[in-house]
Short mmCIF file of N, CA, C and O in Angstrom, two decimals:
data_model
loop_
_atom_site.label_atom_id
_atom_site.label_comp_id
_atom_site.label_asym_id
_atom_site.label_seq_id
_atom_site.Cartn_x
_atom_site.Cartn_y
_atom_site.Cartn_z
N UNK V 1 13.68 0.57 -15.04
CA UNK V 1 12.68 -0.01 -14.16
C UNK V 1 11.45 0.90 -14.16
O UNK V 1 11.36 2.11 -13.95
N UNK V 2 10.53 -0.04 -14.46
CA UNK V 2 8.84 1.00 -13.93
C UNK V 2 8.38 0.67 -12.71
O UNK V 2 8.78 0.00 -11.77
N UNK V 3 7.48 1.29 -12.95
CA UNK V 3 6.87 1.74 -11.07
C UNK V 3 5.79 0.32 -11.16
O UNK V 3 5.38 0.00 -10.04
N UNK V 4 5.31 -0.55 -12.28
CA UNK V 4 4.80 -1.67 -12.61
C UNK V 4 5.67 -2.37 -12.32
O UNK V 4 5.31 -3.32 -11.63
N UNK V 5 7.08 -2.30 -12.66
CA UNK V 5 7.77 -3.42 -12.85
C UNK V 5 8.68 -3.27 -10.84
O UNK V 5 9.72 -3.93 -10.80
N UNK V 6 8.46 -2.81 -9.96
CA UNK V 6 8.59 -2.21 -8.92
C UNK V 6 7.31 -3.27 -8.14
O UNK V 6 7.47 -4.25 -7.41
N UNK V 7 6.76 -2.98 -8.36
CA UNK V 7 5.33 -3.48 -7.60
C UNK V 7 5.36 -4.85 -7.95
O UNK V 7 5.01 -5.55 -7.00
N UNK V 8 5.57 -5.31 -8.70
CA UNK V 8 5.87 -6.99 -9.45
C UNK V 8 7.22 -7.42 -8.74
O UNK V 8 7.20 -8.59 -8.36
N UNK V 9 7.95 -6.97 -8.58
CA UNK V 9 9.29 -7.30 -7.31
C UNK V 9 8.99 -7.39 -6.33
O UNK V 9 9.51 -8.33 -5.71
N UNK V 10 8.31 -6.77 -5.81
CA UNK V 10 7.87 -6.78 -4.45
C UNK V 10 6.37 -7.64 -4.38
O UNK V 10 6.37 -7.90 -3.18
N UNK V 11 5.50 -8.06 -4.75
CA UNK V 11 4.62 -8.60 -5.12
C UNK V 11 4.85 -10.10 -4.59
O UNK V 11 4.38 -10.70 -3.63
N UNK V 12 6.36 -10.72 -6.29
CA UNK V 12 6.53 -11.73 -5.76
C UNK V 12 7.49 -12.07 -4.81
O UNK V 12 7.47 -13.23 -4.38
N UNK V 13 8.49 -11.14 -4.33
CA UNK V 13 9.07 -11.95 -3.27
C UNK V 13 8.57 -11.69 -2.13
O UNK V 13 9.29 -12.08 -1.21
N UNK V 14 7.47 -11.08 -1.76
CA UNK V 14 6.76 -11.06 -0.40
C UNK V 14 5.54 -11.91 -0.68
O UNK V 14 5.30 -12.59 0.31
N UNK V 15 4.91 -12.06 -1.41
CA UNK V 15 3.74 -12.76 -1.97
C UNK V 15 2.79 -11.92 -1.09
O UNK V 15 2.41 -12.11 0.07
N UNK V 16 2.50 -10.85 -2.03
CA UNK V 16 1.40 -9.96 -1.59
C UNK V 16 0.83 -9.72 -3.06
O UNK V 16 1.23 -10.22 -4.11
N UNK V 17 -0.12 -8.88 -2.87
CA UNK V 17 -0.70 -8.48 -3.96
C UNK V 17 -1.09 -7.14 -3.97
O UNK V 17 -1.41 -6.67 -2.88
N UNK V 18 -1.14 -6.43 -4.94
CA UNK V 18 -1.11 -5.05 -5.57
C UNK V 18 -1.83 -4.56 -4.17
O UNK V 18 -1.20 -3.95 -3.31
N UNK V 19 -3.43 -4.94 -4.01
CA UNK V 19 -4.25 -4.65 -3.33
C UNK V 19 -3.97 -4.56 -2.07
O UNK V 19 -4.45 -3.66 -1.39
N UNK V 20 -3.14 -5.52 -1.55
CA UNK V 20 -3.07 -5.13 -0.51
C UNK V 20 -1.95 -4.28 -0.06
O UNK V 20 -1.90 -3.93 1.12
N UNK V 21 -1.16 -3.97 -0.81
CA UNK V 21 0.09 -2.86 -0.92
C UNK V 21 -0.59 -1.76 -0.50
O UNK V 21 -0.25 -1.20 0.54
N UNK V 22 -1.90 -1.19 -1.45
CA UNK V 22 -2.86 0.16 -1.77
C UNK V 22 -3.55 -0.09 -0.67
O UNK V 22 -4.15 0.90 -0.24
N UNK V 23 -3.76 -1.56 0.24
CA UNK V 23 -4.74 -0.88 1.41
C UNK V 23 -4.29 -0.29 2.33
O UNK V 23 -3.10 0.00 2.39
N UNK V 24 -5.24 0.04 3.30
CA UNK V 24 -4.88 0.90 4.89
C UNK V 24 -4.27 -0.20 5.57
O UNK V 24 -3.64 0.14 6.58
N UNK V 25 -4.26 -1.48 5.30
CA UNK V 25 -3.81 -2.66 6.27
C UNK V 25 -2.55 -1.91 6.85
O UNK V 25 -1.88 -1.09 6.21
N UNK V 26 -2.32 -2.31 8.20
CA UNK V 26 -0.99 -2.27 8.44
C UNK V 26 -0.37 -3.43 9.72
O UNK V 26 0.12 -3.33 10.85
N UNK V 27 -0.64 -4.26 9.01
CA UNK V 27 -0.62 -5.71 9.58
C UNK V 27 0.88 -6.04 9.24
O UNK V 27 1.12 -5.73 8.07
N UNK V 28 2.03 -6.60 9.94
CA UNK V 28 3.31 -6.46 9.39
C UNK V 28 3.36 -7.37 8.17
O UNK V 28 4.23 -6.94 7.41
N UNK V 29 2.77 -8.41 7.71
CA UNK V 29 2.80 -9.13 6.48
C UNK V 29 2.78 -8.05 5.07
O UNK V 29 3.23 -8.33 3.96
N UNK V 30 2.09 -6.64 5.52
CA UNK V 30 2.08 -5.72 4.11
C UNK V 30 2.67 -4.85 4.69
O UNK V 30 3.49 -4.34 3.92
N UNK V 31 2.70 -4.26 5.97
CA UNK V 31 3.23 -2.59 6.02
C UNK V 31 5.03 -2.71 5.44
O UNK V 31 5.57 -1.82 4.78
N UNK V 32 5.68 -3.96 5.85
CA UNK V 32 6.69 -3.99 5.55
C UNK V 32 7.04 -4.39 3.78
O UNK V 32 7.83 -3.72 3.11
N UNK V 33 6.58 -5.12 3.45
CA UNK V 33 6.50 -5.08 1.83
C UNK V 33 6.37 -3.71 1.25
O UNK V 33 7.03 -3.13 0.39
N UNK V 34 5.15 -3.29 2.12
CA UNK V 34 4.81 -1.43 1.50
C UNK V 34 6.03 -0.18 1.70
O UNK V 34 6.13 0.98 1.30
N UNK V 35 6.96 -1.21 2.65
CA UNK V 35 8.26 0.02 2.95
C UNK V 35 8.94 -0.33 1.65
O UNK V 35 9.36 0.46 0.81
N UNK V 36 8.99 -1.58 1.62
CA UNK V 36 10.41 -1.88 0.62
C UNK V 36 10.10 -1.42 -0.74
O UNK V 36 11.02 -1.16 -1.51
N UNK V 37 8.66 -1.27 -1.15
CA UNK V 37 7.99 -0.72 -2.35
C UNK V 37 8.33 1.03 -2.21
O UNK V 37 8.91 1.54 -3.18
N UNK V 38 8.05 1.75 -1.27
CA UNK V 38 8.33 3.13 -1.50
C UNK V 38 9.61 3.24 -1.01
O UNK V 38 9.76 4.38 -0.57
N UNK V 39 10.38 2.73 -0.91
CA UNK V 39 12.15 3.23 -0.69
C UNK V 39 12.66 2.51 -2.41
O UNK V 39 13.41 3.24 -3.05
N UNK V 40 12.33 1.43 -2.92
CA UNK V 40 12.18 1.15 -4.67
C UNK V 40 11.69 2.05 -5.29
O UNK V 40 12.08 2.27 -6.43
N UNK V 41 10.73 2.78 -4.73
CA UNK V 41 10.07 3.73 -5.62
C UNK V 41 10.83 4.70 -5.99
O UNK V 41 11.03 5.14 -7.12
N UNK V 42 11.53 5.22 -4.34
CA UNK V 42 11.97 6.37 -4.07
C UNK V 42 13.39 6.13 -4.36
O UNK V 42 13.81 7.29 -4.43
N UNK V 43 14.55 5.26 -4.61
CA UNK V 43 15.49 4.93 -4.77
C UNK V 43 15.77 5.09 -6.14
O UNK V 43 16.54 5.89 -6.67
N UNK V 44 14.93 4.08 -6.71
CA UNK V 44 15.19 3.64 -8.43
C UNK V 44 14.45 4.43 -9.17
O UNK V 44 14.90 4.44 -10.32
N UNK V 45 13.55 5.09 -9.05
CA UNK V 45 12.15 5.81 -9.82
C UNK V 45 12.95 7.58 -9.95
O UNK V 45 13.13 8.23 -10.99
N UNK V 46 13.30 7.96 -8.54
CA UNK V 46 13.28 9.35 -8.59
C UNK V 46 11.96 9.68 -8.16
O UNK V 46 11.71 10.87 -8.31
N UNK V 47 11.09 9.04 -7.70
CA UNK V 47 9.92 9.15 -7.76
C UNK V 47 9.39 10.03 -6.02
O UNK V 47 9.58 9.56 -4.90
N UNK V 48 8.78 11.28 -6.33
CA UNK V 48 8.14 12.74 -5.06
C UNK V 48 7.85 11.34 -4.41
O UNK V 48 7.75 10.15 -4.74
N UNK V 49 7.75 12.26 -3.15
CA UNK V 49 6.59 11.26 -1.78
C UNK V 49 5.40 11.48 -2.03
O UNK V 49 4.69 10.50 -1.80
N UNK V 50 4.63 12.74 -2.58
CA UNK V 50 3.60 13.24 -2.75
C UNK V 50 2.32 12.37 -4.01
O UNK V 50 1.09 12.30 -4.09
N UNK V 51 3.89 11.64 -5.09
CA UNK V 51 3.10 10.99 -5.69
C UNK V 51 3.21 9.14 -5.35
O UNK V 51 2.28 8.47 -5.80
N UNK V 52 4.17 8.52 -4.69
CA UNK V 52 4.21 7.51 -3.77
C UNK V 52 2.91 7.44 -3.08
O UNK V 52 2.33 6.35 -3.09
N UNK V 53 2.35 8.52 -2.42
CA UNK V 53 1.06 8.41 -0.99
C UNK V 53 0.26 8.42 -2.26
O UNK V 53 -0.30 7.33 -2.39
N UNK V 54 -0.03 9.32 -3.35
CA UNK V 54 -1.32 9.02 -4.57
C UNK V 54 -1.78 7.86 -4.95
O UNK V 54 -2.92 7.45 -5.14
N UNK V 55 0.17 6.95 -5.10
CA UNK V 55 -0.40 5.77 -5.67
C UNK V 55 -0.47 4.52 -4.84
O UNK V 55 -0.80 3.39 -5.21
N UNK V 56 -0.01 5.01 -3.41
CA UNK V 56 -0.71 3.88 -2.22
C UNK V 56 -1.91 4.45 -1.26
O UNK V 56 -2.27 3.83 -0.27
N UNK V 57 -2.48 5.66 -1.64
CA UNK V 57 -3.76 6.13 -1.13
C UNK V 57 -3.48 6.58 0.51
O UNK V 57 -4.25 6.59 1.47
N UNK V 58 -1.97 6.95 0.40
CA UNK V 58 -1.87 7.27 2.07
C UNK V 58 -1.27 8.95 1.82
O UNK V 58 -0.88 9.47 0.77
N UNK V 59 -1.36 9.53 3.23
CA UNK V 59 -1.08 10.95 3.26
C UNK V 59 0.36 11.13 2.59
O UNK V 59 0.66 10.02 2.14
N UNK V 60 1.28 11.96 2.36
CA UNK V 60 2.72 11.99 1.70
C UNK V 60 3.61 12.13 3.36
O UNK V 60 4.70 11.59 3.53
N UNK V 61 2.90 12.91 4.44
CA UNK V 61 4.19 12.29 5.57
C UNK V 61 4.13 11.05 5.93
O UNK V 61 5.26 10.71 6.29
N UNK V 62 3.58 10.41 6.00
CA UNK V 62 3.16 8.70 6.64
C UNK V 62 4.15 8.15 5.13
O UNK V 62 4.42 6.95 5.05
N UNK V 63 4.46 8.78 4.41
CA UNK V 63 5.23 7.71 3.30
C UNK V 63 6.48 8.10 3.85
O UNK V 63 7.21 7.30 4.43
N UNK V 64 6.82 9.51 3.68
CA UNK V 64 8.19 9.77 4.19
C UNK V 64 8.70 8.91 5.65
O UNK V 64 9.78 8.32 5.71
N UNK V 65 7.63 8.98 6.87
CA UNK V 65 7.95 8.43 7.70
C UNK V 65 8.53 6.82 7.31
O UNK V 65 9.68 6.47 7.56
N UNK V 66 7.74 6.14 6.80
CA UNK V 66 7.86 5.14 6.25
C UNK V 66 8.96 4.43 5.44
O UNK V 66 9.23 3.23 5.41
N UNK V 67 9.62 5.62 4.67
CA UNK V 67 10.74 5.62 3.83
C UNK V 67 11.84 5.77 4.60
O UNK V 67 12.95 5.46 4.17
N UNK V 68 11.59 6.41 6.14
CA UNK V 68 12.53 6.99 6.82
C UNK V 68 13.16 5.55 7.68
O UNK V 68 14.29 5.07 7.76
N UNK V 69 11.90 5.17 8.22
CA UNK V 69 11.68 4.06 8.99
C UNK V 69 12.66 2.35 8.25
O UNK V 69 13.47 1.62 8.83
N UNK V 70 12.15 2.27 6.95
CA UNK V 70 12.59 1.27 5.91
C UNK V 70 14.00 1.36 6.04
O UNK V 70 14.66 0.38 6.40
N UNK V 71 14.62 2.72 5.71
CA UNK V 71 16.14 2.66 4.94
C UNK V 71 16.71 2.21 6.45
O UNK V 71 17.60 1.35 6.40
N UNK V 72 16.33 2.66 7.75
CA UNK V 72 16.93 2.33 8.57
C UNK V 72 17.25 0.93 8.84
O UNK V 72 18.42 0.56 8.85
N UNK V 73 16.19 0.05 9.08
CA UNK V 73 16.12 -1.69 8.60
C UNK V 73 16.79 -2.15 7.49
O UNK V 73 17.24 -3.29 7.32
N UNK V 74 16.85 -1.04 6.61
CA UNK V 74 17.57 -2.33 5.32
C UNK V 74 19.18 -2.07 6.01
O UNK V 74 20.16 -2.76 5.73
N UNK V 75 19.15 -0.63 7.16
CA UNK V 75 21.19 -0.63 7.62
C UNK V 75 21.11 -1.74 8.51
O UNK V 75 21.93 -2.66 8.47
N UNK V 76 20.32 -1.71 9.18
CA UNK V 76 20.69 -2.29 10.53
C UNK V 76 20.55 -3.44 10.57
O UNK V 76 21.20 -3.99 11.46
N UNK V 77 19.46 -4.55 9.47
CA UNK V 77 18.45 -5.14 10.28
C UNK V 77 19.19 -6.27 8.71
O UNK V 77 19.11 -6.16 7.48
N UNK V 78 19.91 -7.37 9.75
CA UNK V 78 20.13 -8.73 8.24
C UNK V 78 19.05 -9.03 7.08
O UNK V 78 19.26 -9.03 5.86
N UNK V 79 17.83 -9.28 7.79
CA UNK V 79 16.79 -10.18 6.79
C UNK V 79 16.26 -9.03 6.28
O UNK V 79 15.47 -9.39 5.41
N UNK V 80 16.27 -7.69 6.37
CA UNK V 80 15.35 -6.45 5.67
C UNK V 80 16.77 -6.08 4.39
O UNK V 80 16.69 -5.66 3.23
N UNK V 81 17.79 -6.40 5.10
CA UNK V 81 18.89 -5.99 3.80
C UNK V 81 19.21 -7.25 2.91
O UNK V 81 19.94 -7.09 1.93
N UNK V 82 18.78 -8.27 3.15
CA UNK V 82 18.82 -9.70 1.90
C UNK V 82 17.55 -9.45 1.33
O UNK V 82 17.44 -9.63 0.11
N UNK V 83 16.52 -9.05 2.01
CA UNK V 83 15.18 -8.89 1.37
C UNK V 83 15.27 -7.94 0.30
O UNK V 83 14.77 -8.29 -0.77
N UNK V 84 15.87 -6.68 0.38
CA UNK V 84 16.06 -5.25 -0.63
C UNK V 84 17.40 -6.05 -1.42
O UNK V 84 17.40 -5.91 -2.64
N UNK V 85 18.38 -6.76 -0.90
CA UNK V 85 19.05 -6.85 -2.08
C UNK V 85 18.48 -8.10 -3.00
O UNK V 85 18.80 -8.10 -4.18
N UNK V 86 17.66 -9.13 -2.51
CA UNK V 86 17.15 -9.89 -3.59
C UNK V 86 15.96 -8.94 -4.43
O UNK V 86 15.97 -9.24 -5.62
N UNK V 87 15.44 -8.40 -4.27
CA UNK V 87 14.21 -7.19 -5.01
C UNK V 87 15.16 -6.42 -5.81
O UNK V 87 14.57 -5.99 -6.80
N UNK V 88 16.36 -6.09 -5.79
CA UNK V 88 16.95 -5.37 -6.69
C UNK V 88 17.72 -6.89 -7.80
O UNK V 88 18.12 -6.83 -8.96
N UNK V 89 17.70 -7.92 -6.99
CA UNK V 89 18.48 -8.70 -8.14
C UNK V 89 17.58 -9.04 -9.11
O UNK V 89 18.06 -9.41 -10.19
N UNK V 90 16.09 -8.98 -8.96
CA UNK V 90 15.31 -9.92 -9.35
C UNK V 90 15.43 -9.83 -11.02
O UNK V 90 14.80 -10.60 -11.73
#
């Protein structure tokens, strides 16, 4: 898996777009797409936090928080754990 082919999973099953992944939005229609993208990143990639925040233009703790925040929803939370397991089936 690439970090292209990552962003294209999440892309189409949230129907967002690149751009708005990389903006400051944090409107729940993207902040939550933007979790499930850096816990993919950070899951499947191996991929630092330091370079996650480079390539969504945010600080590297606000990703960790973020990553921290995500994994918890995909335990707890039904529709955040069908959401991460259809993104991994895709």
């Amino acid at each position: 898996m690439t970090k292209e082919e990552c962003f294209k999973r999440v892309c189409e099953h949230f129907d967002v777009s690149v751009e708005q992944l990389c903006s400051p939005s944090r409107v729940r229609k993207v902040s939550g797409p933007r979790g499930i993208l850096i816990l993919l990143l950070r899951k499947k990639l191996n991929m630092p936090f330091k370079k996650i925040a480079r390539i969504l233009n945010r600080k590297h703790p606000s990703i960790i928080e973020m990553a921290n925040k995500t994994e918890q929803r995909v335990s707890d939370l039904e529709d955040w754990r069908r959401d991460w397991n259809n993104i991994l089936d895709i």
